[in-house]
XYZ file of N, CA and C in Angstrom:
858
model
N 0.851 -1.201 0.000
C 0.000 0.000 0.000
C 0.883 1.246 0.000
N 0.621 2.145 -0.931
C 1.436 3.355 -1.026
C 1.032 4.354 0.041
N 1.993 5.168 0.438
C 1.745 6.172 1.462
C 2.676 7.354 1.229
N 2.102 8.532 1.156
C 2.909 9.741 0.987
C 3.271 10.280 2.360
N 4.564 10.479 2.599
C 5.024 10.977 3.886
C 4.605 12.431 4.081
N 4.298 12.826 5.306
C 3.982 14.230 5.583
C 5.215 15.131 5.614
N 6.391 14.542 5.562
C 7.636 15.319 5.614
C 7.831 16.049 4.286
N 8.161 17.330 4.375
C 8.413 18.125 3.173
C 9.848 18.641 3.182
N 10.384 18.889 1.989
C 11.745 19.393 1.850
C 11.762 20.730 1.134
N 12.678 21.594 1.546
C 12.781 22.930 0.959
C 14.248 23.345 0.869
N 14.509 24.271 -0.035
C 15.796 24.959 -0.080
C 15.597 26.393 0.404
N 16.606 26.895 1.089
C 16.613 28.303 1.491
C 18.030 28.825 1.331
N 18.172 30.035 0.839
C 19.487 30.650 0.641
C 19.763 31.616 1.789
N 20.911 31.442 2.425
C 21.283 32.307 3.547
C 22.725 32.763 3.378
N 23.069 33.848 4.066
C 24.444 34.352 4.062
C 25.033 34.223 5.463
N 26.231 33.664 5.533
C 26.914 33.447 6.808
C 28.375 33.872 6.656
N 28.807 34.840 7.429
C 30.197 35.293 7.396
C 30.661 35.624 5.978
N 29.780 36.247 5.203
C 30.119 36.641 3.840
C 30.000 35.528 2.818
N 29.606 34.338 3.233
C 29.447 33.203 2.313
C 27.965 32.939 2.087
N 27.626 32.646 0.847
C 26.240 32.385 0.482
C 26.024 30.879 0.354
N 25.025 30.369 1.062
C 24.742 28.939 1.064
C 23.314 28.679 0.614
N 23.158 27.665 -0.207
C 21.839 27.152 -0.553
C 21.628 25.898 0.283
N 20.748 25.998 1.267
C 20.622 24.970 2.310
C 19.335 24.189 2.118
N 19.448 22.869 2.237
C 18.282 21.997 2.150
C 17.868 21.553 3.546
N 16.544 21.552 3.792
C 16.054 21.063 5.079
C 14.747 20.307 4.896
N 14.522 19.372 5.793
C 13.269 18.637 5.878
C 12.508 19.124 7.103
N 11.181 19.080 7.046
C 10.408 19.480 8.217
C 9.065 18.770 8.253
N 8.535 18.677 9.450
C 7.201 18.142 9.666
C 6.761 18.526 11.073
N 5.466 18.736 11.251
C 4.920 18.996 12.574
C 4.544 20.445 12.805
N 3.913 20.662 13.949
C 3.492 22.002 14.352
C 3.836 22.211 15.820
N 4.038 23.457 16.175
C 4.365 23.785 17.558
C 5.750 24.390 17.654
N 6.374 24.234 18.804
C 7.691 24.814 19.040
C 8.716 24.213 18.084
N 9.540 25.031 17.437
C 10.542 24.496 16.523
C 11.590 23.663 17.268
N 11.920 22.515 16.699
C 12.972 21.646 17.193
C 13.954 21.456 16.046
N 15.074 22.165 16.109
C 16.051 22.210 15.021
C 17.093 21.113 15.251
N 17.295 20.261 14.246
C 18.097 19.043 14.415
C 19.320 19.040 13.509
N 20.495 18.853 14.110
C 21.773 18.775 13.412
C 22.249 17.325 13.364
N 22.590 16.870 12.187
C 23.106 15.508 11.994
C 24.532 15.373 12.528
N 25.076 14.176 12.487
C 26.442 13.924 12.944
C 27.445 14.313 11.857
N 28.715 14.335 12.207
C 29.774 14.734 11.277
C 29.791 13.836 10.047
N 29.943 14.456 8.882
C 30.074 13.707 7.650
C 28.793 13.075 7.162
N 27.652 13.419 7.752
C 26.399 12.756 7.380
C 25.392 13.791 6.871
N 24.101 13.505 7.010
C 23.076 14.392 6.473
C 21.763 14.159 7.216
N 20.748 14.941 6.856
C 19.551 15.007 7.688
C 18.690 13.749 7.662
N 18.981 12.812 6.774
C 18.167 11.597 6.740
C 18.336 10.759 8.012
N 19.359 11.064 8.808
C 19.493 10.402 10.102
C 18.263 10.621 10.988
N 17.537 11.700 10.745
C 16.369 12.038 11.573
C 15.072 11.547 10.951
N 15.142 10.582 10.033
C 13.972 10.151 9.258
C 12.811 9.731 10.162
N 13.093 8.949 11.203
C 12.018 8.456 12.067
C 11.463 9.547 12.973
N 12.315 10.430 13.449
C 11.838 11.544 14.267
C 10.900 12.430 13.463
N 11.223 12.675 12.198
C 10.403 13.529 11.343
C 9.010 12.944 11.113
N 8.862 11.633 11.285
C 7.564 10.994 11.086
C 6.963 10.474 12.395
N 7.523 10.877 13.517
C 7.026 10.450 14.814
C 5.808 11.310 15.171
N 4.626 10.722 15.097
C 3.394 11.500 15.225
C 3.226 12.128 16.607
N 3.708 11.455 17.640
C 3.575 12.026 18.986
C 4.418 13.277 19.139
N 5.622 13.242 18.599
C 6.515 14.399 18.731
C 6.111 15.516 17.779
N 5.767 15.170 16.535
C 5.412 16.214 15.569
C 4.042 16.830 15.853
N 3.269 16.228 16.754
C 2.018 16.861 17.173
C 2.268 18.098 18.028
N 3.459 18.160 18.634
C 3.776 19.269 19.540
C 4.988 20.088 19.115
N 5.748 19.575 18.142
C 6.976 20.252 17.725
C 7.048 20.314 16.201
N 7.546 21.438 15.721
C 7.885 21.568 14.303
C 9.334 21.098 14.154
N 9.502 19.875 13.721
C 10.833 19.286 13.614
C 11.469 19.729 12.301
N 12.649 20.321 12.392
C 13.385 20.822 11.228
C 14.777 20.186 11.242
N 15.067 19.401 10.221
C 16.371 18.735 10.127
C 17.051 19.187 8.842
N 18.165 19.880 8.972
C 18.839 20.479 7.821
C 20.112 19.715 7.472
N 20.548 19.909 6.243
C 21.875 19.450 5.822
C 22.842 20.619 5.975
N 23.869 20.447 6.791
C 24.918 21.456 6.878
C 25.542 21.643 5.489
N 25.981 22.845 5.116
C 26.652 23.005 3.825
C 27.759 21.963 3.626
N 27.878 21.459 2.403
C 28.814 20.401 1.994
C 28.314 19.016 2.383
N 27.101 18.927 2.880
C 26.538 17.645 3.300
C 25.192 17.431 2.611
N 24.887 16.169 2.289
C 23.594 15.849 1.728
C 23.262 16.680 0.508
N 22.144 17.385 0.562
C 21.686 18.206 -0.561
C 22.064 19.675 -0.429
N 22.851 20.040 0.586
C 23.317 21.423 0.738
C 24.703 21.556 0.113
N 24.816 22.442 -0.866
C 26.074 22.616 -1.582
C 27.109 23.376 -0.746
N 28.370 23.343 -1.169
C 29.369 24.272 -0.624
C 28.953 25.710 -0.951
N 29.684 26.705 -0.436
C 29.275 28.092 -0.669
C 29.224 28.438 -2.147
N 28.255 29.310 -2.495
C 27.997 29.650 -3.891
C 28.930 30.744 -4.416
N 29.453 31.597 -3.546
C 30.101 32.828 -3.985
C 31.599 32.843 -3.731
N 32.232 31.677 -3.699
C 33.680 31.623 -3.515
C 34.220 30.356 -4.170
N 35.497 30.355 -4.497
C 36.131 29.168 -5.086
C 36.536 28.226 -3.958
N 35.550 27.581 -3.375
C 35.731 26.757 -2.180
C 36.676 25.583 -2.390
N 36.808 25.136 -3.614
C 37.660 23.982 -3.914
C 39.150 24.304 -3.838
N 39.482 25.568 -3.666
C 40.891 25.968 -3.623
C 41.455 26.004 -2.207
N 40.635 25.725 -1.193
C 41.139 25.701 0.174
C 40.526 24.539 0.940
N 41.244 24.078 1.925
C 40.789 22.929 2.708
C 39.639 23.339 3.620
N 38.651 22.492 3.681
C 37.504 22.726 4.554
C 37.878 22.374 5.995
N 37.768 23.363 6.879
C 37.992 23.163 8.309
C 36.902 23.920 9.065
N 35.927 23.208 9.538
C 34.823 23.834 10.247
C 35.289 24.382 11.588
N 34.916 25.633 11.884
C 35.252 26.250 13.164
C 33.993 26.443 14.001
N 34.189 26.583 15.299
C 33.058 26.792 16.200
C 32.308 28.068 15.847
N 33.026 29.131 15.553
C 32.382 30.410 15.272
C 31.506 30.332 14.027
N 32.042 29.742 12.949
C 31.262 29.672 11.710
C 30.071 28.727 11.870
N 30.271 27.643 12.564
C 29.218 26.669 12.823
C 28.050 27.327 13.563
N 28.366 28.027 14.635
C 27.342 28.720 15.426
C 26.657 29.795 14.583
N 27.438 30.568 13.835
C 26.856 31.629 13.006
C 25.912 31.055 11.946
N 26.273 29.890 11.416
C 25.394 29.250 10.427
C 24.049 28.886 11.048
N 24.079 28.265 12.206
C 22.831 27.843 12.858
C 21.949 29.051 13.172
N 22.552 30.124 13.682
C 21.789 31.341 13.972
C 21.169 31.924 12.707
N 21.955 31.956 11.624
C 21.460 32.518 10.364
C 20.301 31.700 9.810
N 20.396 30.388 9.936
C 19.313 29.526 9.460
C 18.042 29.759 10.269
N 18.172 29.818 11.595
C 17.009 30.063 12.448
C 16.384 31.419 12.150
N 17.217 32.427 11.893
C 16.703 33.750 11.555
C 15.967 33.722 10.223
N 16.552 33.041 9.239
C 15.946 32.995 7.907
C 14.597 32.292 7.941
N 14.459 31.293 8.810
C 13.198 30.567 8.938
C 12.243 31.246 9.919
N 12.690 32.360 10.515
C 11.892 33.159 11.443
C 11.347 32.305 12.589
N 12.227 31.538 13.195
C 11.831 30.639 14.272
C 11.749 31.397 15.597
N 10.690 31.143 16.347
C 10.494 31.770 17.644
C 10.746 30.754 18.753
N 11.650 31.085 19.661
C 11.985 30.237 20.811
C 12.286 28.791 20.393
N 13.194 28.588 19.445
C 13.466 27.219 19.010
C 14.256 26.434 20.053
N 14.106 25.132 19.995
C 15.002 24.211 20.682
C 16.014 23.723 19.663
N 17.222 23.439 20.135
C 18.243 22.903 19.235
C 18.681 21.537 19.747
N 18.751 20.575 18.830
C 19.256 19.248 19.165
C 20.288 18.832 18.132
N 21.485 18.539 18.596
C 22.533 18.063 17.712
C 23.175 16.824 18.290
N 23.703 15.984 17.402
C 24.318 14.734 17.839
C 25.784 14.692 17.450
N 26.629 14.159 18.336
C 28.074 14.054 18.128
C 28.649 15.467 17.976
N 29.207 15.816 16.794
C 29.720 17.178 16.673
C 28.574 18.185 16.743
N 27.338 17.723 16.496
C 26.174 18.569 16.709
C 25.842 18.724 18.178
N 26.126 17.679 18.979
C 25.960 17.788 20.426
C 26.928 18.789 21.011
N 28.147 18.803 20.486
C 29.116 19.804 20.920
C 28.671 21.206 20.507
N 28.071 21.306 19.305
C 27.559 22.604 18.857
C 26.447 23.109 19.775
N 25.637 22.188 20.301
C 24.578 22.584 21.237
C 25.169 23.295 22.445
N 26.284 22.781 22.955
C 26.932 23.421 24.100
C 27.490 24.791 23.722
N 28.035 24.898 22.514
C 28.539 26.188 22.044
C 27.407 27.211 21.959
N 26.247 26.795 21.484
C 25.109 27.702 21.384
C 24.635 28.147 22.754
N 24.566 27.215 23.702
C 24.133 27.562 25.052
C 25.084 28.557 25.697
N 26.368 28.419 25.419
C 27.368 29.330 25.976
C 27.317 30.701 25.305
N 27.313 30.706 23.983
C 27.480 31.949 23.224
C 26.177 32.736 23.047
N 25.052 32.035 22.927
C 23.796 32.715 22.597
C 22.638 32.128 23.403
N 22.684 32.242 24.716
C 21.639 31.618 25.550
C 20.255 32.204 25.355
N 20.184 33.446 24.854
C 18.879 34.071 24.673
C 18.231 33.742 23.332
N 18.934 33.004 22.500
C 18.398 32.688 21.172
C 17.645 31.360 21.129
N 17.803 30.541 22.180
C 17.195 29.224 22.181
C 16.482 28.972 23.502
N 15.351 28.284 23.420
C 14.601 27.956 24.633
C 15.237 26.800 25.384
N 16.204 26.164 24.786
C 16.930 25.069 25.410
C 17.686 24.288 24.350
N 18.674 23.519 24.793
C 19.439 22.699 23.859
C 19.513 21.267 24.374
N 19.564 20.345 23.428
C 19.749 18.928 23.702
C 21.055 18.506 23.064
N 22.042 18.188 23.897
C 23.354 17.764 23.418
C 23.396 16.240 23.432
N 23.228 15.633 22.260
C 23.227 14.176 22.129
C 24.646 13.722 21.774
N 25.188 12.807 22.540
C 26.556 12.293 22.321
C 27.564 13.450 22.282
N 27.393 14.427 23.172
C 28.279 15.583 23.207
C 29.089 15.638 24.487
N 30.125 16.478 24.492
C 30.979 16.670 25.673
C 31.712 17.988 25.545
N 32.387 18.350 26.623
C 33.139 19.605 26.622
C 34.357 19.556 25.711
N 34.923 18.345 25.485
C 36.170 18.215 24.729
C 36.212 16.823 24.127
N 36.548 16.742 22.838
C 36.544 15.448 22.129
C 37.785 15.326 21.254
N 38.955 15.201 21.850
C 40.205 15.233 21.074
C 40.487 13.928 20.350
N 41.384 14.031 19.355
C 41.988 12.831 18.794
C 41.413 12.279 17.514
N 40.402 12.929 16.925
C 39.764 12.332 15.748
C 39.965 13.131 14.464
N 40.741 14.195 14.524
C 41.063 14.962 13.317
C 42.319 14.346 12.714
N 42.120 13.396 11.805
C 43.199 12.543 11.303
C 43.327 12.640 9.783
N 44.574 12.646 9.295
C 44.803 12.752 7.857
C 44.272 11.548 7.090
N 44.287 10.389 7.699
C 43.918 9.198 6.923
C 42.429 9.103 6.618
N 41.607 10.017 7.166
C 40.214 10.062 6.726
C 40.133 10.376 5.234
N 41.166 11.029 4.698
C 41.186 11.370 3.274
C 42.467 10.890 2.602
N 43.041 9.808 3.091
C 44.289 9.294 2.532
C 44.023 8.638 1.183
N 44.878 8.919 0.169
C 44.637 8.344 -1.166
C 44.747 6.822 -1.215
N 45.380 6.207 -0.230
C 45.483 4.750 -0.192
C 44.272 4.086 0.456
N 43.343 4.908 0.949
C 42.151 4.375 1.608
C 40.910 4.743 0.802
N 39.927 3.870 0.808
C 38.621 4.180 0.241
C 37.857 4.955 1.308
N 37.842 6.286 1.159
C 37.304 7.132 2.226
C 35.847 6.806 2.543
N 35.054 6.505 1.513
C 33.647 6.201 1.753
C 33.500 4.967 2.630
N 34.296 3.938 2.342
C 34.211 2.718 3.133
C 34.814 2.899 4.519
N 35.913 3.643 4.622
C 36.551 3.863 5.918
C 35.598 4.598 6.857
N 34.999 5.691 6.363
C 34.096 6.474 7.211
C 32.872 5.659 7.597
N 32.311 4.927 6.638
C 31.115 4.146 6.928
C 31.412 3.011 7.897
N 32.511 2.303 7.661
C 32.827 1.162 8.520
C 33.167 1.591 9.932
N 33.648 2.825 10.078
C 33.954 3.335 11.407
C 32.731 3.497 12.286
N 31.546 3.515 11.672
C 30.324 3.662 12.467
C 29.898 2.350 13.114
N 30.361 1.217 12.572
C 29.738 -0.062 12.925
C 29.879 -0.408 14.405
N 31.115 -0.319 14.938
C 31.283 -0.702 16.343
C 30.974 0.443 17.297
N 30.489 1.566 16.753
C 29.981 2.647 17.598
C 28.493 2.482 17.884
N 27.872 1.479 17.266
C 26.445 1.241 17.474
C 26.244 0.058 18.419
N 25.120 0.079 19.097
C 24.813 -0.980 20.053
C 24.381 -2.247 19.320
N 24.808 -3.418 19.784
C 24.391 -4.660 19.135
C 22.891 -4.911 19.248
N 22.233 -4.267 20.205
C 20.785 -4.438 20.350
C 19.988 -3.648 19.317
N 20.626 -2.684 18.647
C 19.907 -1.887 17.659
C 19.503 -2.755 16.473
N 18.335 -2.503 15.868
C 17.883 -3.319 14.742
C 18.916 -3.372 13.612
N 19.117 -4.561 13.068
C 20.147 -4.726 12.041
C 19.892 -3.837 10.834
N 18.625 -3.702 10.421
C 18.323 -2.882 9.247
C 18.683 -1.421 9.487
N 18.453 -0.930 10.704
C 18.784 0.461 11.009
C 20.288 0.672 11.125
N 21.005 -0.320 11.629
C 22.467 -0.203 11.671
C 23.035 -0.143 10.254
N 22.489 -0.959 9.360
C 22.974 -0.928 7.978
C 22.601 0.384 7.297
N 21.446 0.964 7.607
C 21.095 2.270 7.043
C 22.059 3.345 7.528
N 22.394 3.300 8.808
C 23.358 4.269 9.347
C 24.702 4.119 8.650
N 25.132 2.883 8.451
C 26.371 2.620 7.689
C 26.263 3.220 6.298
N 25.127 3.016 5.634
C 24.919 3.495 4.270
C 24.990 5.019 4.198
N 24.394 5.697 5.157
C 24.447 7.163 5.147
C 25.893 7.652 5.136
N 26.738 7.002 5.908
C 28.132 7.439 6.007
C 28.955 7.087 4.777
N 28.473 6.174 3.960
C 29.199 5.854 2.729
C 29.067 6.964 1.699
N 28.194 7.948 1.968
C 27.918 9.004 0.998
C 28.526 10.358 1.374
N 29.121 10.490 2.559
C 29.509 11.824 3.008
C 30.948 11.975 3.445
N 31.837 11.187 2.881
C 33.199 11.137 3.410
C 34.011 12.397 3.154
N 33.707 13.153 2.092
C 34.550 14.282 1.727
C 34.566 15.364 2.815
N 33.432 15.587 3.475
C 33.348 16.633 4.494
C 33.719 16.142 5.884
N 33.899 14.845 6.038
C 34.056 14.259 7.371
C 35.252 14.846 8.121
N 36.410 14.888 7.484
C 37.609 15.396 8.161
C 37.432 16.857 8.564
N 36.856 17.674 7.687
C 36.651 19.085 8.015
C 35.707 19.281 9.181
N 34.688 18.409 9.283
C 33.789 18.458 10.444
C 34.545 18.131 11.727
N 35.447 17.165 11.625
C 36.191 16.733 12.808
C 37.204 17.780 13.267
N 37.507 18.753 12.401
C 38.337 19.874 12.854
C 37.619 20.621 13.967
N 36.309 20.847 13.796
C 35.539 21.444 14.892
C 35.481 20.492 16.075
N 35.123 19.249 15.818
C 34.873 18.273 16.878
C 36.078 18.079 17.792
N 37.270 17.951 17.193
C 38.440 17.584 17.988
C 39.476 18.681 18.172
N 39.376 19.774 17.404
C 40.401 20.822 17.477
C 39.830 22.141 18.000
N 38.753 22.631 17.377
C 38.275 23.971 17.693
C 37.256 24.007 18.825
N 36.731 22.848 19.207
C 35.762 22.791 20.301
C 36.460 22.354 21.586
N 36.513 23.255 22.552
C 37.101 22.936 23.850
C 36.489 23.879 24.887
N 35.532 23.361 25.643
C 34.840 24.177 26.632
C 35.173 23.758 28.058
N 36.283 23.060 28.232
C 36.608 22.541 29.561
C 36.683 23.636 30.619
N 37.154 24.800 30.238
C 37.300 25.880 31.214
C 36.157 26.890 31.171
N 35.102 26.590 30.385
C 34.043 27.593 30.215
C 32.651 27.070 30.565
N 32.562 25.832 31.012
C 31.247 25.275 31.303
C 30.509 26.060 32.375
N 31.245 26.627 33.311
C 30.619 27.411 34.375
C 29.978 28.690 33.889
N 30.299 29.103 32.655
C 29.720 30.321 32.090
C 28.352 30.072 31.448
N 27.992 28.824 31.239
C 26.707 28.522 30.614
C 25.578 28.836 31.599
N 24.638 29.661 31.167
C 23.552 30.130 32.016
C 22.291 29.321 31.700
N 22.043 28.293 32.464
C 20.885 27.437 32.198
C 19.569 28.074 32.634
N 19.618 29.186 33.363
C 18.391 29.923 33.639
C 17.846 30.543 32.351
N 18.755 30.875 31.453
C 18.367 31.445 30.161
C 18.262 30.384 29.076
N 19.065 29.355 29.157
C 19.068 28.303 28.132
C 19.340 26.961 28.805
N 18.315 26.213 29.191
C 18.523 24.913 29.835
C 19.279 23.938 28.929
N 20.067 23.066 29.539
C 20.884 22.098 28.811
C 20.570 20.693 29.312
N 20.224 19.811 28.372
C 20.056 18.396 28.682
C 20.982 17.610 27.757
N 21.762 16.698 28.332
C 22.691 15.883 27.560
C 22.238 14.429 27.592
N 22.354 13.747 26.444
C 21.953 12.349 26.332
C 23.050 11.583 25.600
N 23.490 10.455 26.171
C 24.559 9.678 25.543
C 24.287 8.186 25.700
N 24.535 7.451 24.620
C 24.336 6.012 24.615
C 25.476 5.272 25.295
N 25.158 4.171 25.946
C 26.166 3.429 26.709
C 27.238 2.794 25.819
N 26.974 2.606 24.521
C 27.946 1.979 23.640
C 28.806 2.993 22.893
N 28.698 4.251 23.225
C 29.503 5.286 22.572
C 30.878 5.352 23.230
N 31.917 5.020 22.460
C 33.268 5.123 23.018
C 34.005 6.358 22.515
N 33.414 7.147 21.590
C 34.014 8.423 21.195
C 33.727 9.474 22.261
N 32.457 9.667 22.550
C 32.024 10.487 23.679
C 31.311 9.544 24.625
N 31.983 9.133 25.642
C 31.422 8.126 26.539
C 30.359 8.736 27.447
N 29.495 7.897 28.026
C 28.543 8.428 29.008
C 29.242 9.159 30.151
N 30.416 8.681 30.527
C 31.179 9.348 31.595
C 31.614 10.747 31.164
N 31.991 10.903 29.873
C 32.371 12.222 29.365
C 31.190 13.196 29.446
N 30.034 12.725 29.000
C 28.851 13.588 29.003
C 28.370 13.890 30.419
N 28.393 12.883 31.281
C 27.970 13.093 32.671
C 28.891 14.095 33.362
N 30.193 13.964 33.128
C 31.148 14.919 33.711
C 30.869 16.328 33.221
N 30.608 16.454 31.905
C 30.321 17.769 31.338
C 29.065 18.365 31.958
N 28.000 17.577 32.018
C 26.738 18.071 32.585
C 26.899 18.481 34.042
N 27.722 17.743 34.780
C 27.904 18.045 36.205
C 28.604 19.378 36.433
N 29.341 19.850 35.435
C 30.073 21.109 35.552
C 29.280 22.296 35.003
N 28.085 22.026 34.500
C 27.171 23.079 34.061
C 26.112 23.251 35.154
N 25.967 24.432 35.657
C 24.975 24.657 36.709
C 23.598 24.213 36.223
N 22.991 23.292 36.951
C 21.677 22.738 36.620
C 21.659 21.987 35.290
N 22.831 21.579 34.795
C 22.889 20.743 33.604
C 22.332 19.355 33.899
N 21.639 18.770 32.944
C 21.009 17.459 33.125
C 21.653 16.439 32.184
N 21.703 15.187 32.654
C 22.285 14.116 31.840
C 21.401 12.880 31.890
N 21.205 12.277 30.729
C 20.449 11.032 30.603
C 21.337 10.001 29.931
N 21.612 8.903 30.615
C 22.344 7.789 30.012
C 21.342 6.885 29.313
N 21.656 6.503 28.082
C 20.740 5.717 27.270
C 21.258 4.288 27.115
N 20.695 3.333 27.823
C 21.125 1.935 27.697
C 20.817 1.370 26.306
N 21.662 0.446 25.870
C 21.462 -0.299 24.625
C 21.376 0.614 23.399
N 22.102 1.729 23.446
C 22.194 2.659 22.317
C 23.656 3.056 22.150
N 24.044 3.331 20.900
C 25.403 3.752 20.614
C 25.479 5.212 20.228
N 26.393 5.524 19.321
C 26.745 6.898 18.975
C 25.744 7.554 18.033
N 24.852 6.779 17.422
C 23.920 7.329 16.428
C 22.472 7.001 16.822
N 22.015 7.459 17.972
C 20.735 6.980 18.522
C 19.547 7.223 17.621
N 19.503 8.365 16.933
C 18.307 8.707 16.160
C 18.162 7.847 14.921
N 19.273 7.333 14.373
C 19.158 6.509 13.174
C 19.345 5.030 13.452
N 20.090 4.673 14.500
C 20.322 3.247 14.761
C 19.196 2.608 15.563
N 18.455 3.416 16.341
C 17.385 2.827 17.144
C 16.455 3.932 17.654
N 15.679 4.509 16.734
C 14.772 5.597 17.133
C 13.746 5.128 18.154
N 13.273 3.899 18.016
C 12.236 3.407 18.919
C 12.681 3.469 20.376
N 13.953 3.174 20.626
C 14.476 3.269 21.994
C 14.854 4.715 22.334
N 15.424 5.422 21.375
C 15.860 6.799 21.604
C 14.685 7.710 21.964
N 13.532 7.509 21.319
C 12.423 8.445 21.476
C 11.951 8.548 22.930
N 12.018 7.455 23.685
C 11.623 7.514 25.080
C 12.514 8.453 25.881
N 13.807 8.379 25.629
C 14.745 9.281 26.309
C 14.559 10.718 25.820
N 14.272 10.867 24.530
C 14.051 12.208 23.985
C 12.819 12.849 24.603
N 11.747 12.097 24.741
C 10.541 12.643 25.377
C 10.831 13.071 26.813
N 11.636 12.289 27.520
C 12.034 12.671 28.882
C 12.831 13.972 28.863
N 13.748 14.094 27.913
C 14.572 15.300 27.822
C 13.738 16.518 27.457
N 12.790 16.350 26.543
C 11.923 17.467 26.168
C 11.078 17.930 27.348
N 10.632 16.984 28.167
C 9.878 17.351 29.367
C 10.763 18.131 30.333
N 12.030 17.770 30.438
C 12.962 18.514 31.286
C 13.106 19.956 30.816
N 13.110 20.156 29.496
C 13.223 21.508 28.974
C 11.936 22.292 29.178
N 10.790 21.612 29.075
C 9.508 22.279 29.285
C 9.321 22.685 30.732
N 9.830 21.862 31.634
C 9.586 22.097 33.057
C 10.885 21.924 33.838
N 11.844 22.843 33.659
C 13.144 22.700 34.319
C 13.053 22.697 35.831
N 12.058 23.358 36.389
C 11.916 23.391 37.864
C 11.613 22.005 38.381
N 10.745 21.269 37.707
C 10.408 19.913 38.139
C 11.589 18.993 37.950
N 12.356 19.208 36.889
C 13.514 18.362 36.636
C 14.586 18.542 37.696
N 14.601 19.719 38.330
C 15.611 20.007 39.349
C 15.176 19.508 40.726
N 13.894 19.180 40.859
C 13.366 18.787 42.162
C 13.865 17.413 42.587
């Protein structure tokens, strides 16, 4: 039986730090905007199940975008981008997210990012607490060193296979096999940007000495990490949350580094708990 999905896709052109980007995003639902960032080297299809989750989209306008150079979002339109190495920085990353939210005229959005997107959530809470009603840092931490490596783009390696295969043991064995293979497949398509994303993840992102500056009265922070994640371990995320005043942490059993695509059915329960924490931070602190 055929079925047309309620999810719609759009392009929007925005300017960030003098660069013009044609950005693709998917959306579904009504209510408070929930802006979703995919993991490094991937694209917005990781959020496929969340975008069609009727309970969540009944209360939230879920927006999942492709970062420039990922998925259906091209590199910048107004520069010879191929003449310089792509190295994502915290400042440009944050400025891009703000510009996208402004262009979509979002009011009191929530931001949720995973992996390097989880780290971006912390950057947003620190730098622009008045722009978001709260952030969800999935598989994020204050510092994630060691993954900005030359061999991600080594000519002797098949970059698509290397990046994709690297996801396999980051996922929980309990996750459905079909979803693990889909997550693997997504990464086989995005290897060119992977190393540049990891420049932010492992080099330019370091909030170890600034977590105390995050004002959760203005921007509540909830962190969620799967027990099978060895890049950003649950201990890393719990430590980070403990150093943020009123920061919250949820450990997710039987989930790995890609919760939204490897096992949405299990992830959604933790996500609903986290969203309730953002809606009612006073109760979450009790």
